[in-house]
Amino acid sequence: MYPLFNPNKTALTPFLFFTGKGGVGKTSTACATAVSLADQGKKVLLVSTDPASNLQDVLGVELTNDPLAIPSVNNLFACNIDPEASAKAYREKVVGPYRGKLPDAVLSTMEEQLSGACTVEIAAFDEFSHLLSDEDVLNQYDHVLFDTAPTGHTLRLLQLPTAWTGFLEESTHGASCLGPLSGLGEKKELYAKAVESLSNPEKTTLILVSRPDVSSLVEANRASSELKDIGIKNQLLIINGLLQTHRPDDSVSTAFSERQRRALKETPEALKQVVTFSLPFVSYSLTGVDNLRHLFSSYTMTVFEDDSLSKETIYLPGLNKVIDDFSSKNIRVIFTMGKGGVGKTSIASAMAVGLSEKGHRVHLTTTDPAAHLAYTFEGGALRDNLTISSINPEIEVKKYQQEVLLAAGEGLDEEGIAYLKEDLESPCTEEIALFRAFADVVEKSENEIVVIDTAPTGHTLLLLDSTEAYHKEMSRSTGNVPESVKKLLPRLRNPKETGVVIVTLAEATPVLEAARLQEVLKRAQIDPKWWVINQSLYATDTTDAVLKGRAVSEIEWIKKVKEELAPQCAVIPWLHEEKIGYDSLKEFIDA
Amino acid sequence: MKKVEIFDPAMCCSTGVCGPSVDPELTRVASAVYSLEQKKFDITRYNLGNDPGAFVDNEVVNKVLLEKGPDALPLILVNNEVVKVGAYPTNEELAEWLDVKTAELQEKPRVRVSVKFDK
C-alpha cells in the first residue's frame, strides 16, 4: 500500500536526518540509504550523534570523530560524534593551558564543573553545528546523513538550535548557564547557520522511521509535529519492516501481518499527511554491507539453514522465573533497561502485575520520554496494591522551576527573578529536575516495590551519569539537598535492594547495545541480575518462511546472551496480541 | 569610584540553580551584582569555570590560590586588595564599599510608563 523507499528513485536533499523511536531501524535504514547513494556514485558522509551509537556494529568498522572511508563501499565515509569524547576534548582545551599555573586542587574543581550534563550536550551540539554550517562539508559531500538514535536525544539535539538562538539574543547580561562553553557568543553565527540549514527544505529532510506498530507510529507523530513546530517541515515517513506476504495457515504469520495492518490503520491523522514509503520485513539481519544492499533490491528472503536446530537446543525460563526470583529475595527497586523499542514498558508492567499478584505492594513508574504506560494499561482495572505514575520531563522541569522560584525568589526583585528564570531555562535544568523526580519515586520503595521503566539507552546513561555528578556536587553544596537524592546511588548499588533487568531482542544491534549498557552499569558498580529476551520468533512455532528465517537468525544471539552475557536469562515468545490491559499482561508472564 | 571584583569558584551558572539544590546566597549575590551593574558601578565577577585566565593574570588572586587552594574562593577584591576570602560579601558590605544605601541593592526596578493622550 505504500511505495517502497528507494534512494535511487527519490530526489533527496543534502542533509538527511533519521529519527524515530528506538529500535525501529533508523541505523539500518540510514546505512542502507547511504550505501545505496554511494553506489550511485554520490559522495556520502554518514554521521552518528548518539552517545551509544551502533553504527559501527552495522558497518562492521570502528569509527571515530573524523570521517573514515568505508573500505567496502566507494564514496562512503562515516564518523561517530561521541558527545562524551567531545566534552572531554573541550574540557582539556579549557583546563590544559592552566596546568602548572594554578594549583591542582583548583584545576580539579574546574574539571568537575565541566563534567556536567550541560557540557556534554553543548559539546555534542557544537560538533553537530559545524557539520551543518560548514560550506566545505557541502562542497565535499553530496549527502550528509545523520543517524540520530534515541528519540529524546534527537529532539533535544534538534531543538537546541532554536532555543539557543533565542537564549543568546535575550541574554543581555551574559548567559551564565552557558558558561561551560566560554566564547559561545563568537559561535552565535555558526549556530544561527545551523538553525537555518535545519529549517531550509532545500537543504534538509527529516526522515521519520517507524515500525508498523502503534507505539512507534505514535512516537513518529510526536516527533513529526514537534519538529514541524520548530521549523523542520520537510519530512517523509518510512514504514520499516512491513510484512509483504503471509501464510494463512500459520497462526504466527497471520497474527504478525494482522497486527501490522491494524496498527497502520490507526496511524495518527497528522502523520498520514506526510509522504510515506515502506521497507519490507526481511528474513536476514541488516548488518554488513551486502545485506544492506539487498534491502532496496526487494529481496525479502534468503535461504536459511534447515531445521536441524530443534527447539530443545536452547532452554530458557519465562518471565515468571524473574518475578519469583525478585519476590523471594525481597527486592525493593526494579529497573528494566535496554535500547528503546525492545519492550521495556511491557516487561516492567508485566513484572509489576506479577509481583502484585503475589501480594506485594507495587508502584510502577516510567522515565521514558516516550512513555506509553497509560496505553499499556488501557481499559484494564487496577488492583488495590498496584499504583502507577510517570515521570514526565516537561512537567518535572516546570515543577522544579516553580520550587526554585518559590525558595530562592523570596526577597528578590523583579529583575533578580527574571535573572533566575533565565538560568532555569538552561539545558541542565531538565537533567536535575528529572533526577530529583526519579529519587522521589525510589524513596517510596521503603513501603512498596518500585518498578521503573527507564528511558532508552542513551538517555539512561545520561541519567546515571548525572547521578554520579550529583553525588560529587552534593558533598560541597550549601543548599538543602532532599534526603531522597542523598540516598539514591547507594541504594541503586545495593544488590539486596535493587534488581536491574536488561531487556533485549535476539538481534545483533539490541544485544550489542545491551552488552555495552551492562558494561557501563558495572562501571557504576551496578550489576544487572537478569536478561530478558523479548519478542522472540525462535520461541514460537512459526512455519512462515520469512519469519522462520528471522527465527533462525536469532539463535546465535540467544546463545551469546545465555552463554556470555547474562547472569540469568529468560525469554518471552513473540505474542499475538499487543499487551494492553491488566489481564493480558498476565498472559505475558506465563508465556 | 572603588573597584569591586568577585572571583567565583568554578560554577556551572552564577545563580546556583544548576546545582543539586539552589543556594539562596548565590542568587542574592547574583541579583545584587546585577543591580549594581545596572547602576554603572565598577563591579565584576570572574568564574573559574569559564574564565580561568583572570585567576592567573591577577597576581594577588593567584598568590592566594597557590597558598590556600580552591577553598579560598569566592575571593573578593576591592581596589585590588583582598577584603574577603571563602565567602561572598553581604549586601551591607557591598553598600559600604561602593557607598550606596543597602536598600538600593534590593530596590524594585522603576517601571517606565508611557501614556498617550488622545487629543
GROMACS .gro file of N, CA and C in nm, chain A residues 431-576:
model
  438
  431GLU      N    1   1.788   1.785   3.334
  431GLU     CA    2   1.856   1.669   3.395
  431GLU      C    3   1.835   1.668   3.546
  432ILE      N    4   1.850   1.785   3.605
  432ILE     CA    5   1.837   1.795   3.750
  432ILE      C    6   1.694   1.766   3.795
  433ALA      N    7   1.601   1.826   3.724
  433ALA     CA    8   1.460   1.808   3.761
  433ALA      C    9   1.423   1.660   3.751
  434LEU      N   10   1.467   1.595   3.644
  434LEU     CA   11   1.437   1.453   3.624
  434LEU      C   12   1.499   1.368   3.734
  435PHE      N   13   1.621   1.402   3.766
  435PHE     CA   14   1.690   1.323   3.866
  435PHE      C   15   1.621   1.330   4.001
  436ARG      N   16   1.574   1.448   4.034
  436ARG     CA   17   1.505   1.463   4.162
  436ARG      C   18   1.374   1.384   4.163
  437ALA      N   19   1.304   1.387   4.052
  437ALA     CA   20   1.178   1.315   4.044
  437ALA      C   21   1.203   1.165   4.059
  438PHE      N   22   1.307   1.120   3.994
  438PHE     CA   23   1.349   0.982   3.998
  438PHE      C   24   1.379   0.940   4.142
  439ALA      N   25   1.454   1.025   4.212
  439ALA     CA   26   1.490   0.998   4.351
  439ALA      C   27   1.366   0.990   4.440
  440ASP      N   28   1.271   1.078   4.414
  440ASP     CA   29   1.148   1.078   4.492
  440ASP      C   30   1.072   0.947   4.479
  441VAL      N   31   1.068   0.896   4.358
  441VAL     CA   32   0.997   0.771   4.335
  441VAL      C   33   1.067   0.655   4.405
  442VAL      N   34   1.199   0.650   4.393
  442VAL     CA   35   1.273   0.541   4.454
  442VAL      C   36   1.257   0.545   4.606
  443GLU      N   37   1.249   0.665   4.659
  443GLU     CA   38   1.227   0.684   4.803
  443GLU      C   39   1.106   0.604   4.851
  444LYS      N   40   1.008   0.596   4.764
  444LYS     CA   41   0.884   0.527   4.801
  444LYS      C   42   0.904   0.378   4.828
  445SER      N   43   1.014   0.324   4.780
  445SER     CA   44   1.031   0.179   4.791
  445SER      C   45   1.048   0.136   4.936
  446GLU      N   46   1.046   0.229   5.028
  446GLU     CA   47   1.052   0.188   5.167
  446GLU      C   48   0.922   0.117   5.207
  447ASN      N   49   0.814   0.150   5.138
  447ASN     CA   50   0.687   0.087   5.171
  447ASN      C   51   0.638  -0.010   5.064
  448GLU      N   52   0.695   0.000   4.946
  448GLU     CA   53   0.645  -0.085   4.837
  448GLU      C   54   0.757  -0.113   4.738
  449ILE      N   55   0.732  -0.209   4.652
  449ILE     CA   56   0.829  -0.238   4.547
  449ILE      C   57   0.810  -0.134   4.437
  450VAL      N   58   0.919  -0.072   4.394
  450VAL     CA   59   0.908   0.023   4.284
  450VAL      C   60   0.964  -0.040   4.158
  451VAL      N   61   0.885  -0.043   4.053
  451VAL     CA   62   0.932  -0.094   3.925
  451VAL      C   63   0.945   0.025   3.831
  452ILE      N   64   1.065   0.047   3.781
  452ILE     CA   65   1.090   0.164   3.696
  452ILE      C   66   1.123   0.121   3.555
  453ASP      N   67   1.047   0.178   3.464
  453ASP     CA   68   1.065   0.150   3.323
  453ASP      C   69   1.149   0.265   3.270
  454THR      N   70   1.280   0.247   3.259
  454THR     CA   71   1.366   0.361   3.225
  454THR      C   72   1.365   0.395   3.078
  455ALA      N   73   1.427   0.509   3.050
  455ALA     CA   74   1.430   0.564   2.914
  455ALA      C   75   1.526   0.487   2.825
  456PRO      N   76   1.523   0.513   2.694
  456PRO     CA   77   1.617   0.447   2.605
  456PRO      C   78   1.762   0.465   2.648
  457THR      N   79   1.845   0.375   2.601
  457THR     CA   80   1.983   0.365   2.648
  457THR      C   81   2.059   0.496   2.664
  458GLY      N   82   2.065   0.575   2.559
  458GLY     CA   83   2.144   0.698   2.564
  458GLY      C   84   2.100   0.787   2.679
  459HIS      N   85   1.971   0.799   2.692
  459HIS     CA   86   1.914   0.882   2.796
  459HIS      C   87   1.944   0.824   2.934
  460THR      N   88   1.929   0.694   2.944
  460THR     CA   89   1.958   0.626   3.070
  460THR      C   90   2.101   0.655   3.114
  461LEU      N   91   2.191   0.649   3.020
  461LEU     CA   92   2.331   0.673   3.053
  461LEU      C   93   2.350   0.813   3.107
  462LEU      N   94   2.288   0.909   3.042
  462LEU     CA   95   2.300   1.047   3.088
  462LEU      C   96   2.243   1.060   3.229
  463LEU      N   97   2.133   0.991   3.250
  463LEU     CA   98   2.068   0.997   3.380
  463LEU      C   99   2.160   0.943   3.489
  464LEU      N  100   2.220   0.827   3.459
  464LEU     CA  101   2.310   0.766   3.556
  464LEU      C  102   2.433   0.851   3.575
  465ASP      N  103   2.475   0.913   3.466
  465ASP     CA  104   2.591   0.997   3.471
  465ASP      C  105   2.565   1.115   3.563
  466SER      N  106   2.446   1.170   3.553
  466SER     CA  107   2.418   1.283   3.641
  466SER      C  108   2.403   1.236   3.785
  467THR      N  109   2.370   1.106   3.803
  467THR     CA  110   2.368   1.052   3.938
  467THR      C  111   2.505   1.070   4.001
  468GLU      N  112   2.606   1.033   3.923
  468GLU     CA  113   2.744   1.045   3.970
  468GLU      C  114   2.779   1.190   4.001
  469ALA      N  115   2.756   1.275   3.904
  469ALA     CA  116   2.792   1.415   3.919
  469ALA      C  117   2.723   1.473   4.041
  470TYR      N  118   2.600   1.432   4.058
  470TYR     CA  119   2.520   1.477   4.168
  470TYR      C  120   2.586   1.449   4.302
  471HIS      N  121   2.638   1.327   4.313
  471HIS     CA  122   2.697   1.289   4.439
  471HIS      C  123   2.821   1.369   4.472
  472LYS      N  124   2.901   1.397   4.370
  472LYS     CA  125   3.019   1.480   4.391
  472LYS      C  126   2.976   1.619   4.434
  473GLU      N  127   2.879   1.669   4.362
  473GLU     CA  128   2.831   1.804   4.383
  473GLU      C  129   2.776   1.822   4.525
  474MET      N  130   2.707   1.719   4.571
  474MET     CA  131   2.635   1.730   4.696
  474MET      C  132   2.727   1.752   4.815
  475SER      N  133   2.846   1.690   4.807
  475SER     CA  134   2.935   1.696   4.921
  475SER      C  135   2.976   1.840   4.953
  476ARG      N  136   2.965   1.930   4.857
  476ARG     CA  137   3.005   2.067   4.891
  476ARG      C  138   2.892   2.168   4.870
  477SER      N  139   2.774   2.115   4.850
  477SER     CA  140   2.663   2.205   4.829
  477SER      C  141   2.621   2.269   4.961
  478THR      N  142   2.579   2.391   4.953
  478THR     CA  143   2.537   2.459   5.075
  478THR      C  144   2.386   2.461   5.092
  479GLY      N  145   2.317   2.437   4.983
  479GLY     CA  146   2.170   2.441   4.990
  479GLY      C  147   2.116   2.314   5.055
  480ASN      N  148   1.985   2.303   5.063
  480ASN     CA  149   1.925   2.184   5.122
  480ASN      C  150   1.903   2.077   5.017
  481VAL      N  151   1.975   1.968   5.030
  481VAL     CA  152   1.958   1.858   4.936
  481VAL      C  153   1.852   1.764   4.992
  482PRO      N  154   1.751   1.733   4.910
  482PRO     CA  155   1.648   1.642   4.960
  482PRO      C  156   1.708   1.507   5.002
  483GLU      N  157   1.655   1.453   5.108
  483GLU     CA  158   1.703   1.326   5.163
  483GLU      C  159   1.700   1.215   5.057
  484SER      N  160   1.592   1.214   4.976
  484SER     CA  161   1.576   1.109   4.876
  484SER      C  162   1.692   1.107   4.778
  485VAL      N  163   1.741   1.226   4.745
  485VAL     CA  164   1.850   1.236   4.649
  485VAL      C  165   1.980   1.180   4.708
  486LYS      N  166   2.005   1.213   4.836
  486LYS     CA  167   2.126   1.166   4.903
  486LYS      C  168   2.133   1.014   4.906
  487LYS      N  169   2.017   0.952   4.923
  487LYS     CA  170   2.015   0.807   4.945
  487LYS      C  171   2.018   0.726   4.816
  488LEU      N  172   1.995   0.795   4.703
  488LEU     CA  173   1.968   0.718   4.581
  488LEU      C  174   2.081   0.627   4.532
  489LEU      N  175   2.199   0.682   4.507
  489LEU     CA  176   2.302   0.599   4.446
  489LEU      C  177   2.340   0.477   4.530
  490PRO      N  178   2.360   0.496   4.661
  490PRO     CA  179   2.391   0.376   4.743
  490PRO      C  180   2.284   0.268   4.730
  491ARG      N  181   2.160   0.310   4.718
  491ARG     CA  182   2.051   0.211   4.704
  491ARG      C  183   2.059   0.139   4.571
  492LEU      N  184   2.087   0.217   4.465
  492LEU     CA  185   2.098   0.155   4.332
  492LEU      C  186   2.208   0.051   4.330
  493ARG      N  187   2.311   0.075   4.411
  493ARG     CA  188   2.427  -0.015   4.410
  493ARG      C  189   2.411  -0.136   4.500
  494ASN      N  190   2.309  -0.134   4.584
  494ASN     CA  191   2.292  -0.244   4.678
  494ASN      C  192   2.213  -0.359   4.615
  495PRO      N  193   2.283  -0.472   4.586
  495PRO     CA  194   2.217  -0.582   4.515
  495PRO      C  195   2.104  -0.646   4.595
  496LYS      N  196   2.104  -0.625   4.727
  496LYS     CA  197   1.998  -0.683   4.808
  496LYS      C  198   1.868  -0.604   4.791
  497GLU      N  199   1.884  -0.480   4.748
  497GLU     CA  200   1.769  -0.393   4.739
  497GLU      C  201   1.722  -0.374   4.595
  498THR      N  202   1.819  -0.371   4.504
  498THR     CA  203   1.788  -0.331   4.367
  498THR      C  204   1.812  -0.444   4.267
  499GLY      N  205   1.719  -0.461   4.175
  499GLY     CA  206   1.734  -0.559   4.069
  499GLY      C  207   1.726  -0.492   3.933
  500VAL      N  208   1.831  -0.507   3.854
  500VAL     CA  209   1.831  -0.450   3.720
  500VAL      C  210   1.805  -0.560   3.618
  501VAL      N  211   1.707  -0.538   3.533
  501VAL     CA  212   1.673  -0.635   3.429
  501VAL      C  213   1.706  -0.572   3.294
  502ILE      N  214   1.794  -0.636   3.219
  502ILE     CA  215   1.827  -0.586   3.086
  502ILE      C  216   1.735  -0.653   2.985
  503VAL      N  217   1.663  -0.571   2.909
  503VAL     CA  218   1.570  -0.624   2.809
  503VAL      C  219   1.634  -0.611   2.672
  504THR      N  220   1.624  -0.715   2.592
  504THR     CA  221   1.683  -0.708   2.458
  504THR      C  222   1.602  -0.791   2.361
  505LEU      N  223   1.631  -0.777   2.234
  505LEU     CA  224   1.574  -0.863   2.131
  505LEU      C  225   1.687  -0.953   2.083
  506ALA      N  226   1.652  -1.066   2.023
  506ALA     CA  227   1.756  -1.157   1.976
  506ALA      C  228   1.806  -1.112   1.839
  507GLU      N  229   1.860  -0.990   1.835
  507GLU     CA  230   1.916  -0.936   1.711
  507GLU      C  231   2.049  -0.871   1.744
  508ALA      N  232   2.131  -0.852   1.642
  508ALA     CA  233   2.266  -0.800   1.664
  508ALA      C  234   2.268  -0.670   1.742
  509THR      N  235   2.204  -0.567   1.688
  509THR     CA  236   2.217  -0.435   1.748
  509THR      C  237   2.166  -0.429   1.892
  510PRO      N  238   2.044  -0.478   1.917
  510PRO     CA  239   1.999  -0.472   2.057
  510PRO      C  240   2.088  -0.549   2.154
  511VAL      N  241   2.140  -0.663   2.111
  511VAL     CA  242   2.225  -0.742   2.201
  511VAL      C  243   2.358  -0.670   2.228
  512LEU      N  244   2.419  -0.618   2.122
  512LEU     CA  245   2.547  -0.550   2.140
  512LEU      C  246   2.530  -0.424   2.224
  513GLU      N  247   2.419  -0.354   2.201
  513GLU     CA  248   2.392  -0.235   2.281
  513GLU      C  249   2.370  -0.269   2.427
  514ALA      N  250   2.296  -0.376   2.449
  514ALA     CA  251   2.268  -0.418   2.586
  514ALA      C  252   2.397  -0.459   2.656
  515ALA      N  253   2.488  -0.521   2.581
  515ALA     CA  254   2.616  -0.562   2.638
  515ALA      C  255   2.694  -0.438   2.681
  516ARG      N  256   2.690  -0.334   2.597
  516ARG     CA  257   2.760  -0.210   2.631
  516ARG      C  258   2.697  -0.144   2.753
  517LEU      N  259   2.564  -0.147   2.755
  517LEU     CA  260   2.493  -0.088   2.868
  517LEU      C  261   2.535  -0.159   2.998
  518GLN      N  262   2.546  -0.292   2.990
  518GLN     CA  263   2.584  -0.368   3.108
  518GLN      C  264   2.724  -0.327   3.156
  519GLU      N  265   2.814  -0.304   3.060
  519GLU     CA  266   2.949  -0.260   3.095
  519GLU      C  267   2.945  -0.128   3.171
  520VAL      N  268   2.868  -0.035   3.119
  520VAL     CA  269   2.859   0.097   3.181
  520VAL      C  270   2.801   0.086   3.322
  521LEU      N  271   2.698   0.002   3.335
  521LEU     CA  272   2.636  -0.017   3.467
  521LEU      C  273   2.737  -0.076   3.565
  522LYS      N  274   2.815  -0.170   3.515
  522LYS     CA  275   2.915  -0.233   3.603
  522LYS      C  276   3.019  -0.133   3.649
  523ARG      N  277   3.055  -0.043   3.557
  523ARG     CA  278   3.149   0.061   3.597
  523ARG      C  279   3.090   0.149   3.706
  524ALA      N  280   2.960   0.168   3.699
  524ALA     CA  281   2.892   0.247   3.803
  524ALA      C  282   2.859   0.159   3.924
  525GLN      N  283   2.919   0.040   3.929
  525GLN     CA  284   2.900  -0.057   4.037
  525GLN      C  285   2.757  -0.105   4.052
  526ILE      N  286   2.689  -0.118   3.939
  526ILE     CA  287   2.554  -0.173   3.940
  526ILE      C  288   2.557  -0.300   3.855
  527ASP      N  289   2.522  -0.415   3.916
  527ASP     CA  290   2.527  -0.542   3.844
  527ASP      C  291   2.389  -0.590   3.805
  528PRO      N  292   2.360  -0.596   3.674
  528PRO     CA  293   2.230  -0.648   3.631
  528PRO      C  294   2.211  -0.793   3.678
  529LYS      N  295   2.086  -0.828   3.715
  529LYS     CA  296   2.061  -0.964   3.765
  529LYS      C  297   2.007  -1.056   3.657
  530TRP      N  298   1.919  -1.002   3.571
  530TRP     CA  299   1.855  -1.083   3.469
  530TRP      C  300   1.863  -1.016   3.333
  531TRP      N  301   1.867  -1.100   3.230
  531TRP     CA  302   1.845  -1.051   3.094
  531TRP      C  303   1.714  -1.115   3.048
  532VAL      N  304   1.629  -1.036   2.982
  532VAL     CA  305   1.508  -1.092   2.925
  532VAL      C  306   1.511  -1.070   2.773
  533ILE      N  307   1.503  -1.180   2.699
  533ILE     CA  308   1.496  -1.171   2.553
  533ILE      C  309   1.349  -1.163   2.515
  534ASN      N  310   1.311  -1.050   2.459
  534ASN     CA  311   1.170  -1.025   2.432
  534ASN      C  312   1.136  -1.051   2.284
  535GLN      N  313   1.009  -1.072   2.258
  535GLN     CA  314   0.957  -1.085   2.120
  535GLN      C  315   1.037  -1.186   2.036
  536SER      N  316   1.065  -1.300   2.093
  536SER     CA  317   1.145  -1.398   2.021
  536SER      C  318   1.059  -1.480   1.924
  537LEU      N  319   1.095  -1.477   1.796
  537LEU     CA  320   1.026  -1.561   1.698
  537LEU      C  321   1.074  -1.706   1.710
  538TYR      N  322   1.198  -1.721   1.758
  538TYR     CA  323   1.254  -1.855   1.777
  538TYR      C  324   1.172  -1.933   1.879
  539ALA      N  325   1.119  -1.862   1.978
  539ALA     CA  326   1.041  -1.927   2.082
  539ALA      C  327   0.897  -1.956   2.037
  540THR      N  328   0.862  -1.921   1.913
  540THR     CA  329   0.730  -1.955   1.860
  540THR      C  330   0.745  -2.076   1.766
  541ASP      N  331   0.631  -2.124   1.715
  541ASP     CA  332   0.642  -2.239   1.624
  541ASP      C  333   0.604  -2.201   1.481
  542THR      N  334   0.641  -2.081   1.440
  542THR     CA  335   0.604  -2.035   1.307
  542THR      C  336   0.667  -2.122   1.197
  543THR      N  337   0.592  -2.135   1.086
  543THR     CA  338   0.647  -2.207   0.970
  543THR      C  339   0.661  -2.114   0.851
  544ASP      N  340   0.619  -1.989   0.870
  544ASP     CA  341   0.630  -1.889   0.765
  544ASP      C  342   0.777  -1.870   0.728
  545ALA      N  343   0.808  -1.873   0.599
  545ALA     CA  344   0.947  -1.874   0.555
  545ALA      C  345   1.024  -1.750   0.602
  546VAL      N  346   0.963  -1.633   0.586
  546VAL     CA  347   1.033  -1.510   0.623
  546VAL      C  348   1.054  -1.504   0.775
  547LEU      N  349   0.946  -1.532   0.849
  547LEU     CA  350   0.956  -1.528   0.995
  547LEU      C  351   1.052  -1.634   1.046
  548LYS      N  352   1.048  -1.750   0.983
  548LYS     CA  353   1.135  -1.860   1.023
  548LYS      C  354   1.282  -1.823   0.997
  549GLY      N  355   1.303  -1.754   0.887
  549GLY     CA  356   1.438  -1.707   0.857
  549GLY      C  357   1.489  -1.620   0.970
  550ARG      N  358   1.401  -1.531   1.016
  550ARG     CA  359   1.437  -1.446   1.129
  550ARG      C  360   1.459  -1.527   1.256
  551ALA      N  361   1.371  -1.626   1.277
  551ALA     CA  362   1.382  -1.710   1.397
  551ALA      C  363   1.519  -1.778   1.402
  552VAL      N  364   1.562  -1.829   1.287
  552VAL     CA  365   1.691  -1.897   1.282
  552VAL      C  366   1.805  -1.799   1.308
  553SER      N  367   1.791  -1.676   1.253
  553SER     CA  368   1.898  -1.579   1.276
  553SER      C  369   1.905  -1.533   1.422
  554GLU      N  370   1.798  -1.563   1.499
  554GLU     CA  371   1.801  -1.527   1.642
  554GLU      C  372   1.894  -1.618   1.724
  555ILE      N  373   1.913  -1.742   1.674
  555ILE     CA  374   1.983  -1.842   1.755
  555ILE      C  375   2.118  -1.794   1.807
  556GLU      N  376   2.200  -1.739   1.714
  556GLU     CA  377   2.334  -1.701   1.757
  556GLU      C  378   2.328  -1.595   1.868
  557TRP      N  379   2.227  -1.509   1.862
  557TRP     CA  380   2.220  -1.402   1.962
  557TRP      C  381   2.164  -1.452   2.095
  558ILE      N  382   2.069  -1.546   2.088
  558ILE     CA  383   2.019  -1.605   2.212
  558ILE      C  384   2.132  -1.677   2.284
  559LYS      N  385   2.212  -1.749   2.205
  559LYS     CA  386   2.326  -1.821   2.264
  559LYS      C  387   2.426  -1.725   2.327
  560LYS      N  388   2.453  -1.618   2.255
  560LYS     CA  389   2.550  -1.521   2.305
  560LYS      C  390   2.503  -1.463   2.440
  561VAL      N  391   2.375  -1.430   2.446
  561VAL     CA  392   2.321  -1.374   2.570
  561VAL      C  393   2.332  -1.476   2.681
  562LYS      N  394   2.286  -1.599   2.651
  562LYS     CA  395   2.280  -1.701   2.754
  562LYS      C  396   2.420  -1.741   2.802
  563GLU      N  397   2.511  -1.759   2.706
  563GLU     CA  398   2.641  -1.814   2.742
  563GLU      C  399   2.745  -1.711   2.783
  564GLU      N  400   2.735  -1.590   2.724
  564GLU     CA  401   2.843  -1.494   2.751
  564GLU      C  402   2.801  -1.375   2.836
  565LEU      N  403   2.676  -1.334   2.823
  565LEU     CA  404   2.642  -1.203   2.879
  565LEU      C  405   2.560  -1.204   3.007
  566ALA      N  406   2.457  -1.290   3.009
  566ALA     CA  407   2.360  -1.279   3.117
  566ALA      C  408   2.394  -1.368   3.236
  567PRO      N  409   2.385  -1.313   3.359
  567PRO     CA  410   2.399  -1.399   3.476
  567PRO      C  411   2.282  -1.499   3.481
  568GLN      N  412   2.161  -1.449   3.451
  568GLN     CA  413   2.042  -1.534   3.439
  568GLN      C  414   1.961  -1.480   3.324
  569CYS      N  415   1.896  -1.568   3.249
  569CYS     CA  416   1.831  -1.522   3.128
  569CYS      C  417   1.693  -1.585   3.110
  570ALA      N  418   1.595  -1.502   3.071
  570ALA     CA  419   1.460  -1.552   3.044
  570ALA      C  420   1.421  -1.512   2.901
  571VAL      N  421   1.322  -1.581   2.846
  571VAL     CA  422   1.281  -1.548   2.709
  571VAL      C  423   1.129  -1.534   2.703
  572ILE      N  424   1.081  -1.440   2.622
  572ILE     CA  425   0.938  -1.424   2.600
  572ILE      C  426   0.912  -1.440   2.450
  573PRO      N  427   0.826  -1.536   2.411
  573PRO     CA  428   0.800  -1.554   2.269
  573PRO      C  429   0.725  -1.433   2.211
  574TRP      N  430   0.736  -1.416   2.081
  574TRP     CA  431   0.658  -1.314   2.013
  574TRP      C  432   0.511  -1.348   2.039
  575LEU      N  433   0.434  -1.250   2.091
  575LEU     CA  434   0.296  -1.277   2.129
  575LEU      C  435   0.198  -1.220   2.028
  576HIS      N  436   0.087  -1.290   2.012
  576HIS     CA  437  -0.010  -1.250   1.910
  576HIS      C  438  -0.070  -1.112   1.931
   0.00000   0.00000   0.00000
